XYZ file of N, CA and C in Angstrom:
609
model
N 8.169 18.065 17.363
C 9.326 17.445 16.725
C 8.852 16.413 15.697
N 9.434 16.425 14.375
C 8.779 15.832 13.183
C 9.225 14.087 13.694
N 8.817 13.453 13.476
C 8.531 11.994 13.688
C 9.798 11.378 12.167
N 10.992 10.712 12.263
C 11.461 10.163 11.075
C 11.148 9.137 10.666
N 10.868 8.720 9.523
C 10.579 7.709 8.707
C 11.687 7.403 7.539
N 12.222 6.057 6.921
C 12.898 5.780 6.045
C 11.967 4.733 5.162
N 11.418 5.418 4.050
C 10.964 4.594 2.800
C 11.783 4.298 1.962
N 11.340 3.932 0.462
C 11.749 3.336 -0.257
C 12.061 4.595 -1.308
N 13.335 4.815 -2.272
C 13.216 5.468 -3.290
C 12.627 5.467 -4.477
N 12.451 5.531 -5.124
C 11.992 5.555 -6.555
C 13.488 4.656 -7.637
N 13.081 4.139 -8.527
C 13.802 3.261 -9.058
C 14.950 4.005 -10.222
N 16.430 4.689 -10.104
C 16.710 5.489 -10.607
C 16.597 7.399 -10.670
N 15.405 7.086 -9.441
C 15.229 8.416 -9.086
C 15.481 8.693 -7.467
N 16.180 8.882 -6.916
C 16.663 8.887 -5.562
C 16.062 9.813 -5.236
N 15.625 11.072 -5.316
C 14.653 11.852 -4.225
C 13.327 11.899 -5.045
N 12.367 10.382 -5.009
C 11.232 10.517 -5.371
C 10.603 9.456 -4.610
N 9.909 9.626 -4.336
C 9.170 8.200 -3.247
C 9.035 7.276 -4.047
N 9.624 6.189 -3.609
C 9.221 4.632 -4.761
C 7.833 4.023 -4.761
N 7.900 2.673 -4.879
C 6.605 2.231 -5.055
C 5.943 1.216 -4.100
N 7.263 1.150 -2.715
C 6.530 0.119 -2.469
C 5.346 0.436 -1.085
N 4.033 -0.269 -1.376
C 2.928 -0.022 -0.430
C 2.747 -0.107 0.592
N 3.605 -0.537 1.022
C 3.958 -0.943 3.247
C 4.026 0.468 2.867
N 5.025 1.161 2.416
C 5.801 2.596 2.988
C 4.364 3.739 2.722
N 4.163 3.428 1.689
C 2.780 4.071 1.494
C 1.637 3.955 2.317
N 1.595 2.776 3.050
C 0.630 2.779 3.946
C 1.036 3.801 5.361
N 2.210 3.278 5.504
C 2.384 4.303 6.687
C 2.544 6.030 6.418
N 2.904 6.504 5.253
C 2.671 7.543 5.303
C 1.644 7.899 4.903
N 0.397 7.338 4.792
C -0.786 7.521 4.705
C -1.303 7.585 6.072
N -1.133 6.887 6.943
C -1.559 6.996 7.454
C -0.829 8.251 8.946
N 0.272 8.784 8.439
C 1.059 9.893 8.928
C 0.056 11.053 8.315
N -0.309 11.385 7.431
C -1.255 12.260 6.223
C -2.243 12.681 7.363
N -3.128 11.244 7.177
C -4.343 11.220 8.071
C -4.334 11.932 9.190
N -3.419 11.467 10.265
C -3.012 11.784 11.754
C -2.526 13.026 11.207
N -1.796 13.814 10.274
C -1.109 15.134 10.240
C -0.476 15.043 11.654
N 0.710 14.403 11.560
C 1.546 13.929 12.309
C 2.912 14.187 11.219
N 3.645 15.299 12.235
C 4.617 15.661 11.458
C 5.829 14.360 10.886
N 6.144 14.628 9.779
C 7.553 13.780 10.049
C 8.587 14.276 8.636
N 9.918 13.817 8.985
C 10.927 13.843 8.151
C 11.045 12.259 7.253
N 11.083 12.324 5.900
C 11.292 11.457 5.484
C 12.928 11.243 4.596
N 13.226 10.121 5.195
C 14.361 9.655 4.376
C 14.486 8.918 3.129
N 14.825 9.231 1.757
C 14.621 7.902 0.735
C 15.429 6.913 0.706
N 15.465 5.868 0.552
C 16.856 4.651 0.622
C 16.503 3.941 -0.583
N 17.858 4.057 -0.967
C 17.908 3.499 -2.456
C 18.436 1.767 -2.219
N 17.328 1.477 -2.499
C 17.254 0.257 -2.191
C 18.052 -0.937 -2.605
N 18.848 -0.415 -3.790
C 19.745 -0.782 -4.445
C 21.165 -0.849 -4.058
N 21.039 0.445 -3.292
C 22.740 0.685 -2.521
C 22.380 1.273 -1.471
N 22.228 0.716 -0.396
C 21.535 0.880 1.603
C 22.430 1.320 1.501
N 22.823 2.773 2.243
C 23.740 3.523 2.862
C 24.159 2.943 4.485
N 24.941 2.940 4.709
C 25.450 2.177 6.013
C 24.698 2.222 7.326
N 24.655 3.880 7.396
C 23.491 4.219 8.443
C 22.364 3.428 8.512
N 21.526 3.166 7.542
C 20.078 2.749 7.631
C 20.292 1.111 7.780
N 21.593 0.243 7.316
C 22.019 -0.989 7.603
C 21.950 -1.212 9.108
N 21.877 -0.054 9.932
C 23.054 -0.194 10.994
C 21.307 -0.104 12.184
N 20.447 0.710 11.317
C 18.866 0.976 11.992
C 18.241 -0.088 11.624
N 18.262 -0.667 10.290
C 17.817 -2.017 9.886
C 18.079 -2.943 9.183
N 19.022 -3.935 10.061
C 19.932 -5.151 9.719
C 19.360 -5.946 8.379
N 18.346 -5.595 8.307
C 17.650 -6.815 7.044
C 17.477 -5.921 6.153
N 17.888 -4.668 5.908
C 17.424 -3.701 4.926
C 16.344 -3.831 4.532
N 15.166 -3.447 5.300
C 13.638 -3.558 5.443
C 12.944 -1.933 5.329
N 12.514 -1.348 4.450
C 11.645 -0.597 5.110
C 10.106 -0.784 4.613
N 9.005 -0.092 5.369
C 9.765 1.375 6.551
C 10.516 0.839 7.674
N 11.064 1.796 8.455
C 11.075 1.645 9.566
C 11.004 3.277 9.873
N 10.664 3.439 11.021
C 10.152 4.525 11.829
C 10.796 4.761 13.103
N 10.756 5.903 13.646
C 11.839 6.274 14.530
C 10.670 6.981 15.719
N 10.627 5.841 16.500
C 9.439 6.146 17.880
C 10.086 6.025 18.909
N 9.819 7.181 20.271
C 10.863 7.546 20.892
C 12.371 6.455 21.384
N 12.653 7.631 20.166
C 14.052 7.099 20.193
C 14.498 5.615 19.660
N 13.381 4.730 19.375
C 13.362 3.700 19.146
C 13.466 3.468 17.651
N 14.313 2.561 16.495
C 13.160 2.342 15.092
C 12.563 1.120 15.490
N 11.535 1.656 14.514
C 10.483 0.131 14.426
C 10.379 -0.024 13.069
N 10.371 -1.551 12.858
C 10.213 -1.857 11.323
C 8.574 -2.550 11.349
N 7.850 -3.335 9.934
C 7.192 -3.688 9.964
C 5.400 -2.445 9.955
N 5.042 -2.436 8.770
C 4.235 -1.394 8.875
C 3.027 -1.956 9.565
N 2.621 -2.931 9.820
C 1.894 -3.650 11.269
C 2.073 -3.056 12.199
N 3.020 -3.014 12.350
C 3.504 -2.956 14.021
C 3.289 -0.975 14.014
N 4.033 -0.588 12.977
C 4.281 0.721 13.173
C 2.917 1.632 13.216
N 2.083 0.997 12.279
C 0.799 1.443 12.147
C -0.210 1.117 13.960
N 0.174 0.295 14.315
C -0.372 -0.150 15.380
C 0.029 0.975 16.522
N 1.305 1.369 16.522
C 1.716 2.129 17.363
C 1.290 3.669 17.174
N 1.195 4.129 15.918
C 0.438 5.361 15.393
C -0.645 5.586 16.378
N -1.652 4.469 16.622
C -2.790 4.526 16.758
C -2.915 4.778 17.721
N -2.422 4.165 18.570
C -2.343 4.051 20.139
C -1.523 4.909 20.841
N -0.454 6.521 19.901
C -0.260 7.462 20.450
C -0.326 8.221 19.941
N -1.616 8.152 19.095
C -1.711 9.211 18.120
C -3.436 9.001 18.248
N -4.272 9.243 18.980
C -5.690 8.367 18.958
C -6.781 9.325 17.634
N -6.118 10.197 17.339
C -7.156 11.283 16.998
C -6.165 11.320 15.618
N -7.222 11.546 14.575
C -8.969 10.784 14.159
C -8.508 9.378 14.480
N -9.314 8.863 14.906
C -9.420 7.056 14.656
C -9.508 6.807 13.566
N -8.352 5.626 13.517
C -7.730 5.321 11.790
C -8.606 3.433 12.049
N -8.507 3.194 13.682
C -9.010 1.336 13.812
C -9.792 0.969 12.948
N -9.554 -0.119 12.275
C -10.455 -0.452 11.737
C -11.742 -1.818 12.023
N -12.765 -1.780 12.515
C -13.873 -2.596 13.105
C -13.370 -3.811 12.354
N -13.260 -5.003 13.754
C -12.421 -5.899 13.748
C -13.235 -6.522 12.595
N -14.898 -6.257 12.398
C -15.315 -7.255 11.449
C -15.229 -7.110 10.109
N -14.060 -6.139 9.814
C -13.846 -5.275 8.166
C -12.456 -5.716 8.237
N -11.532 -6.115 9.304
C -10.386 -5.736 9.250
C -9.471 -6.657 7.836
N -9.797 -8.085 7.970
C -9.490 -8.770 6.624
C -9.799 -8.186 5.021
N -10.646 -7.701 4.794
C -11.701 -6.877 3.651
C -10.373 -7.183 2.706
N -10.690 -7.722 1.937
C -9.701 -7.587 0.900
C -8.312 -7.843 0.732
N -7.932 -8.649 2.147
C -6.692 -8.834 2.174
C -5.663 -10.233 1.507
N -6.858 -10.630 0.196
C -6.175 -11.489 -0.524
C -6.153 -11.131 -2.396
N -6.310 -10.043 -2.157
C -6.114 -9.078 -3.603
C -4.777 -9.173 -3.942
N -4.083 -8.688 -2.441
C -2.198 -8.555 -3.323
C -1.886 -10.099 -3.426
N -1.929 -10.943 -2.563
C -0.932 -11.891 -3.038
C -2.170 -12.752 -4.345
N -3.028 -12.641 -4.579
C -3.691 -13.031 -6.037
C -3.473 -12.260 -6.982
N -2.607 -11.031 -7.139
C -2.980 -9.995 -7.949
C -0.770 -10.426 -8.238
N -0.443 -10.978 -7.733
C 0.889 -11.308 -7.826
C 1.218 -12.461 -9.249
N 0.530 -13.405 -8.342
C 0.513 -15.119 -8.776
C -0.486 -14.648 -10.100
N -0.985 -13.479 -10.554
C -1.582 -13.999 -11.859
C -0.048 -12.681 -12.852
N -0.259 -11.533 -11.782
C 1.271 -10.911 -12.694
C 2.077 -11.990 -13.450
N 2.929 -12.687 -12.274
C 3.807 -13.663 -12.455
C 3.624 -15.057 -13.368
N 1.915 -15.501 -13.676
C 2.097 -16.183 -14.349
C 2.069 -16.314 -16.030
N 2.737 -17.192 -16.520
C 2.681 -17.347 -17.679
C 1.452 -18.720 -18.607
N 1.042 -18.713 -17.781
C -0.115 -20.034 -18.378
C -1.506 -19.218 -17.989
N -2.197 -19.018 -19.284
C -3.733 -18.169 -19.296
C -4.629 -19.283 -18.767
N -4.025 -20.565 -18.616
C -5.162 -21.440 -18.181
C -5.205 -21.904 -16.282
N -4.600 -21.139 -16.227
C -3.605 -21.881 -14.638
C -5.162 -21.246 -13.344
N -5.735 -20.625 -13.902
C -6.698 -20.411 -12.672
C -6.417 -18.765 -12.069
N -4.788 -18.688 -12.170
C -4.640 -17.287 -11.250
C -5.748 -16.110 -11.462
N -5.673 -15.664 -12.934
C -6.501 -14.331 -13.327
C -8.631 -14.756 -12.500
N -8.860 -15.941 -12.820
C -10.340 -16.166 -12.288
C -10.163 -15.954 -10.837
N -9.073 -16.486 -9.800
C -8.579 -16.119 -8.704
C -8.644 -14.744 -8.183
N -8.035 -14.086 -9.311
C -8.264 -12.629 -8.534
C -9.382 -11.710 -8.924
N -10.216 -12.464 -10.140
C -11.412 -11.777 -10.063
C -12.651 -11.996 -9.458
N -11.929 -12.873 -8.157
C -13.336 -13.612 -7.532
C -13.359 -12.991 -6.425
N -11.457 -12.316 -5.683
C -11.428 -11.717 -4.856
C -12.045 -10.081 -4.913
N -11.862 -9.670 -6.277
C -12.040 -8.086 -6.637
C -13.739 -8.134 -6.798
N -14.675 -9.205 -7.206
C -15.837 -9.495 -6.874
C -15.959 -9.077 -5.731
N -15.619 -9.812 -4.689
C -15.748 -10.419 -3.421
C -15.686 -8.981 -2.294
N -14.527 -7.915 -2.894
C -14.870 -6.591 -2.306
C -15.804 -5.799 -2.774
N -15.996 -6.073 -4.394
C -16.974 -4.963 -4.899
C -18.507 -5.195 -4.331
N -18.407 -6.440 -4.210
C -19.789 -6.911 -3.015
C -19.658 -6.301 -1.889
N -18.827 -6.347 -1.209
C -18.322 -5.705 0.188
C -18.669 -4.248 0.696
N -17.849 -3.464 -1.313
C -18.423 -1.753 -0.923
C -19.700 -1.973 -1.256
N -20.112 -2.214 -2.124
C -21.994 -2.523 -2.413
C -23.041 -2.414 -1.170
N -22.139 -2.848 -0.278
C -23.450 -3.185 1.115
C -22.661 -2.106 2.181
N -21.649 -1.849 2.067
C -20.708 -1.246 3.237
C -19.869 0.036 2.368
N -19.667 0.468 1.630
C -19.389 1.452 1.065
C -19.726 2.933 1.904
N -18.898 3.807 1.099
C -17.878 3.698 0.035
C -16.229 3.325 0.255
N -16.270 3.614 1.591
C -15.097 2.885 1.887
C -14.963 1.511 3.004
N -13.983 0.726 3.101
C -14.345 -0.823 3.656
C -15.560 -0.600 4.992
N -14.705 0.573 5.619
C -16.313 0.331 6.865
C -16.726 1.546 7.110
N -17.058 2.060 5.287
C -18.540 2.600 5.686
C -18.018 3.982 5.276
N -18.805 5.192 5.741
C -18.435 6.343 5.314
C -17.263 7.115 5.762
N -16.131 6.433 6.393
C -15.061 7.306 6.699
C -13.608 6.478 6.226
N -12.756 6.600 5.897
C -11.023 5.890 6.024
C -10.537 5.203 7.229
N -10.035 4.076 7.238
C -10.014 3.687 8.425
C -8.419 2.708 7.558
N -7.861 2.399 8.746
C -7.023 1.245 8.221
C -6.205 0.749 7.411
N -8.011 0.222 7.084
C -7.961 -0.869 6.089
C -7.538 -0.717 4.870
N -8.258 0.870 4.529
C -8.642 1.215 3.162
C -7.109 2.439 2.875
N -6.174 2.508 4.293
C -4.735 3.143 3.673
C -3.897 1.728 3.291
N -4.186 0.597 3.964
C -3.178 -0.703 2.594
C -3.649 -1.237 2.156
N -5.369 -0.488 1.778
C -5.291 -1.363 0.439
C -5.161 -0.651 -1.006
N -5.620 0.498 -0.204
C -5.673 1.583 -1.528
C -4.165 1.653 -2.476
N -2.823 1.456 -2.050
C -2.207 1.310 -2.544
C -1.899 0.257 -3.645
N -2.289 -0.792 -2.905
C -1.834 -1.785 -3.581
C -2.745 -2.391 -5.219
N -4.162 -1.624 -4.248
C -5.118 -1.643 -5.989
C -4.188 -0.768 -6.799
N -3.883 0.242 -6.650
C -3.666 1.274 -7.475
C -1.848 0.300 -8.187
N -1.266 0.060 -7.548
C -0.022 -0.725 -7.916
C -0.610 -2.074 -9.011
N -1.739 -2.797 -9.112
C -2.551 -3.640 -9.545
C -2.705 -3.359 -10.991
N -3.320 -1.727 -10.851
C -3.854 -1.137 -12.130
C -2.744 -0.979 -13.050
N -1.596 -0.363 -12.221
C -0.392 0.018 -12.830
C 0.309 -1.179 -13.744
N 0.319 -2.003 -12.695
C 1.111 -3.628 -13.397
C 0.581 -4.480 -14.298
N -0.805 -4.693 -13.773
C -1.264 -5.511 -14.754
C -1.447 -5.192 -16.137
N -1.749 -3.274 -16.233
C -1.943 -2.639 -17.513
C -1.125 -2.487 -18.101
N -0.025 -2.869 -17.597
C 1.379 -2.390 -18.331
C 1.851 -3.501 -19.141
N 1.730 -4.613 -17.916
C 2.578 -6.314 -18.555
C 1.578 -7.351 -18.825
N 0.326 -7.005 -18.807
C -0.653 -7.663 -19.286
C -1.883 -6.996 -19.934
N -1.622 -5.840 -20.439
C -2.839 -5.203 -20.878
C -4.028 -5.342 -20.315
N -4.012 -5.791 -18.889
C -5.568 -6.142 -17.718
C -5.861 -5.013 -17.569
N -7.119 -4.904 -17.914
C -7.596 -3.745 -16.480
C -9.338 -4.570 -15.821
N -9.207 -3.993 -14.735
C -9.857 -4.197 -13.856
C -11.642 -4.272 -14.517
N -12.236 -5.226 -14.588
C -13.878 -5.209 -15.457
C -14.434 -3.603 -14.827
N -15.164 -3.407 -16.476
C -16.419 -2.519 -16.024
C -17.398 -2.446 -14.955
N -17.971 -3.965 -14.859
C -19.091 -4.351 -14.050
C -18.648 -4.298 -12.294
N -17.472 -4.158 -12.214
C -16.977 -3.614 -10.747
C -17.321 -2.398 -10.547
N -18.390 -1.612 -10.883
C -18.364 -0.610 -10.312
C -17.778 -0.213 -9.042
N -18.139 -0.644 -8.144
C -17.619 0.107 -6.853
C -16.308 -0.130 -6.548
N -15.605 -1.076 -7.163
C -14.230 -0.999 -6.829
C -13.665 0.153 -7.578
N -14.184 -0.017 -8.548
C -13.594 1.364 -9.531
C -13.595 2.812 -8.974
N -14.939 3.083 -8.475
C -15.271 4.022 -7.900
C -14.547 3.933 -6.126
N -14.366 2.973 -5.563
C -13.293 2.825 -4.663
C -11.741 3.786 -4.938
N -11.542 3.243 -6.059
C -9.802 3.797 -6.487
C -9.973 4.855 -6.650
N -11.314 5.766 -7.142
C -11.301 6.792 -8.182
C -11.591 7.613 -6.250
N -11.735 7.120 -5.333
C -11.793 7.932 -4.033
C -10.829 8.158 -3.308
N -9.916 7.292 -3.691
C -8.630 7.418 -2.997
C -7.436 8.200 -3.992
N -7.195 9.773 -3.386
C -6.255 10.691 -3.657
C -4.840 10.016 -4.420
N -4.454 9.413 -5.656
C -3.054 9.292 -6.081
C -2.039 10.016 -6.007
N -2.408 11.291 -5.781
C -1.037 12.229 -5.512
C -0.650 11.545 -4.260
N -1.245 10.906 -3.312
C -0.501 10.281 -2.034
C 0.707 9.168 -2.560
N 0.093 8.341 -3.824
C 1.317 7.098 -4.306
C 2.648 7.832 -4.985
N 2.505 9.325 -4.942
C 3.982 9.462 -5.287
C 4.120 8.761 -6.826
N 5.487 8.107 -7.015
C 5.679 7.730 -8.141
C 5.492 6.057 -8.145
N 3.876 5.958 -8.811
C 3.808 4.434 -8.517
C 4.072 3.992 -9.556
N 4.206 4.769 -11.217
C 4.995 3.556 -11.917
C 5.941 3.282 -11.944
N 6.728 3.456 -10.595
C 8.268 3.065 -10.322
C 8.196 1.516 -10.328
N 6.695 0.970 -10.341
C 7.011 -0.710 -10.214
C 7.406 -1.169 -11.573
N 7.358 -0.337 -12.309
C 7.324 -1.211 -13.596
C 8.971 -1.496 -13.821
N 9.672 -0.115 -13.370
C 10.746 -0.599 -13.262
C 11.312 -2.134 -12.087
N 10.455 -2.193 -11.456
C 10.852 -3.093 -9.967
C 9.939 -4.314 -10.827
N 9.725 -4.549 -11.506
C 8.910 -5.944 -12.223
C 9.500 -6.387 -12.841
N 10.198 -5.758 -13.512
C 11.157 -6.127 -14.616
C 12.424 -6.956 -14.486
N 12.639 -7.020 -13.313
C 14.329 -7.674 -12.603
C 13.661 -9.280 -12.114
């Protein structure tokens, strides 16, 4: 029996997967497990009553585990794991942070408007700070297999590339090799339609 999930739509496009990377993480990590499921899109714009009624805060994902939803792709991902054990997605507690201050630095320099404010050196100290990381531990956060880590983060680089190139003409330095070569390992046909952010940046 396929497992249901409710993501996010696409911005103007109601049956296209949107952009946001929680939802992407979990169906990445549904991919992985080849763990059946039905997906729902919710137009995030106008919550249909039903999915109000599964999740009061109009949050997704949320996921439908027996019989239960669960919101929060933490939690949901956590539960994957632990009834779903095969392949092991855990990621070794000493990788598990790896990079987990890319999105909210990769935000605060989107958002700002002052070239002097620190944000952009901010997030190239963090995108350093992994490309050191795959350098010694590569090619992915721990090592030669997918784990985790590397289904939320892979999204959110790839959402990075999208935004910053769009509303700031950034792209990511040459001299990162391995982050580059990081993104260029992780499959994009999985992000669906990720320049749906550009529409979601804009508001």
């Amino acid at each position: 029996m396929a497992l249901e999930i409710c993501v996010k739509a696409a911005v103007g496009a109601p049956n296209i997967l949107g952009d946001c990377p929680f939802c992407q993480r979990v169906l990445l990590s549904l991919e992985e497990k080849k763990i059946p499921y039905k997906s729902h899109l919710i137009n995030l714009g106008d919550k249909p009553q039903w999915f109000l009624e599964i999740s009061p805060e109009g949050k997704v994902p949320v996921v439908k585990i027996d019989d239960k939803w669960v919101a929060d792709s933490d939690v949901i991902v956590g539960i994957l794991e632990e009834k779903n054990p095969e392949p092991p997605l855990a990621t070794p507690p000493e990788f598990a942070s790896v990079g987990s201050k890319i999105f909210p630095s990769f935000v605060k320099f989107l958002k700002s408007k002052n070239p002097n404010d620190g944000t952009e050196q901010a997030l190239l100290e963090e995108l350093k700070a992994l490309d050191g990381h795959l350098k010694a531990h590569g090619p992915f956060i721990a090592g030669e297999k997918i784990t985790a880590v590397d289904l939320s983060l892979a999204p959110k680089l790839y959402h990075l590339e999208v935004a910053l190139g769009h509303f700031k003409n950034w792209t990511i330095p040459d001299n990162l090799t391995h982050v580059l070569n990081y993104i260029k390992l992780n499959d994009k046909t999985y992000y669906g339609a990720g320049c749906d952010i550009l529409e979601i940046l804009k508001h």
